[in-house]
């Protein structure tokens, strides 16, 4: 279901939350040899709407009147709000062994022993903060990983060829 929130978005004060630059994110990965990737399940739906704002999410269908209790897709500040949440949750570990980009979490380590510890910390943090992963979209204990349109491995970072295939095959 898609709700048209254009009018609400027009009246909403936009949160100016900068997304991380890919260069800055990938610079942290030098020397990493072990990777795990976690995708948060229905990321935005894990954020509760403040009670005073719930009526603003209201919509009608032929089945009745409804209001979202969790963030809905289409609201202008949801990506920034979610990015802020994930950055606050993982702040102690950012630039050490965690990269967060909206609902994607990359855990990287120099060796398997560190990776076991890092992965445990991240999973425990998710459990404590009641954030849930979509297991089918998670990958653990990898030597190379597809992340943000790139392939990351101990050899370095390269563009994911599947992402540029259309351009390469252009007539």
C-alpha atoms as one frame of an Amber mdcrd trajectory, in Angstrom:
protein
   0.000   0.000   0.000   1.299   3.431  -0.902  -0.048   6.560   0.754   0.281
   9.939  -0.956   1.919  12.134   1.684   2.824  14.997  -0.674   0.744  17.567
   1.216   2.061  16.467   4.618   5.625  16.412   3.267   5.175  19.925   1.859
   4.232  21.172   5.339   6.969  19.207   7.114  10.180  20.872   8.270  12.889
  18.839   6.575  15.578  17.242   8.706  18.963  18.098   7.244  20.804  14.857
   7.951  23.776  14.264   5.688  24.274  10.807   4.263  27.799   9.485   4.533
  30.039   9.777   1.498  30.946   6.404   0.010  34.645   7.356  -0.025  34.565
   8.003   3.713  32.781   4.727   4.389  35.071   2.606   2.245  38.304   4.168
   3.563  37.670   2.406   6.879  37.872  -1.028   5.272  41.605  -1.117   4.567
  43.127  -4.231   6.094  39.789  -5.963   6.683  39.654  -9.645   5.708  36.377
 -10.849   7.219  32.924  -9.367   6.623  29.297  -9.803   7.636  26.331  -7.873
   6.287  23.044  -7.354   8.118  19.913  -5.936   6.511  17.345  -4.559   8.927
  13.870  -5.960   8.256  11.330  -3.375   7.094  13.648  -0.789   8.574  11.298
   2.156   8.695   8.533   0.093  10.237  10.765  -0.467  13.254  10.428   3.221
  14.179   7.420   4.195  16.226   5.522   7.365  15.392   5.201   9.743  18.343
   1.662   9.575  19.658   1.002  13.253  18.930   1.912  12.685  15.249  -0.106
   9.501  14.640  -3.203  11.373  13.349  -1.033  12.982  10.645  -0.462   9.535
   9.113  -4.201   8.870   8.744  -5.679   7.531   5.530  -8.986   6.076   4.384
  -9.795   3.086   2.261 -13.106   1.470   1.468 -12.449  -0.715   4.513 -12.158
   2.146   6.968  -9.974   4.816   8.573  -6.400   3.883   9.554  -3.383   5.501
  11.191   0.203   4.309  11.227   1.741   3.542  14.603   5.125   3.031  12.925
   6.869   5.096  10.265   5.460   4.710   6.798   7.263   4.836   3.481   6.674
   8.138   1.743   7.150  10.430   4.732   9.892  12.910   3.914  11.955  12.620
   7.099  11.875   8.855   7.533  15.244   8.079   5.850  17.028  10.773   7.877
  15.324   9.696  11.099  16.232   6.065  10.530  19.825   6.923   9.603  20.114
   9.008  12.765  18.782   6.126  14.853  21.172   3.552  13.411  24.116   5.930
  13.769  23.243   6.611  17.423  22.768   2.898  18.136  26.157   1.970  16.660
  28.071   5.173  17.488  30.573   3.425  19.821  31.570   1.075  16.980  31.492
   3.319  13.905  34.900   3.702  12.243  36.136   0.767  14.327  34.328  -2.269
  12.890  30.850  -1.130  11.794  29.564   0.820   8.811  25.891   1.776   8.772
  24.049   3.065   5.722  20.339   3.513   6.440  19.207  -0.106   7.011  22.408
  -1.867   5.894  25.044  -2.775   8.470  28.506  -3.969   7.490  30.744  -5.558
  10.122  34.391  -5.764   9.099  37.415  -7.175  10.895  41.110  -7.830  10.364
  40.840 -11.488  11.409  38.292 -14.172  12.321  38.892 -13.904  16.073  38.094
 -10.186  16.057  35.158 -10.826  13.740  33.561 -13.253  16.183  33.746 -10.574
  18.871  32.557  -7.763  16.584  29.651  -9.792  15.236  28.584 -10.710  18.762
  28.631  -7.052  19.813  26.514  -5.986  16.831  23.959  -8.786  17.278  23.715
  -8.074  21.012  23.234  -4.368  20.281  20.434  -5.143  17.821  18.768  -7.394
  20.386  19.068  -4.822  23.167  17.695  -2.018  20.961  14.940  -4.298  19.599
  15.980  -3.853  15.981  15.334  -6.867  13.792  17.235  -8.180  10.795  15.838
  -9.899   7.736  17.802 -13.136   7.964  17.336 -14.053   4.291  19.165 -10.847
   3.299  22.034 -11.232   5.787  25.416 -12.762   5.009  27.963 -13.828   7.616
  31.663 -14.716   7.667  32.449 -13.602   4.124  35.813 -13.058   2.462  34.166
 -10.638   0.024  30.847  -8.840   0.262  28.575  -6.800  -2.003  27.879  -3.522
  -0.214  26.474  -0.262  -1.599  27.096  -1.268  -5.205  30.685  -2.370  -4.611
  32.497  -5.625  -3.941  34.694  -5.402  -0.852  37.428  -7.951  -0.099  40.934
  -8.157   1.334  42.186  -7.262  -2.162  40.324  -3.956  -2.060  37.125  -2.389
  -3.317  35.751  -2.574  -6.846  32.477  -1.683  -8.522  29.925  -4.507  -8.529
  29.775  -5.498 -12.209  26.114  -6.496 -11.855  25.343  -2.843 -11.094  27.000
  -1.558 -14.264  26.025  -4.373 -16.631  23.262  -2.331 -18.285  25.660   0.490
 -19.085  28.304  -1.923 -20.386  25.768  -3.616 -22.681  24.379  -0.338 -24.019
  24.190  -0.463 -27.851
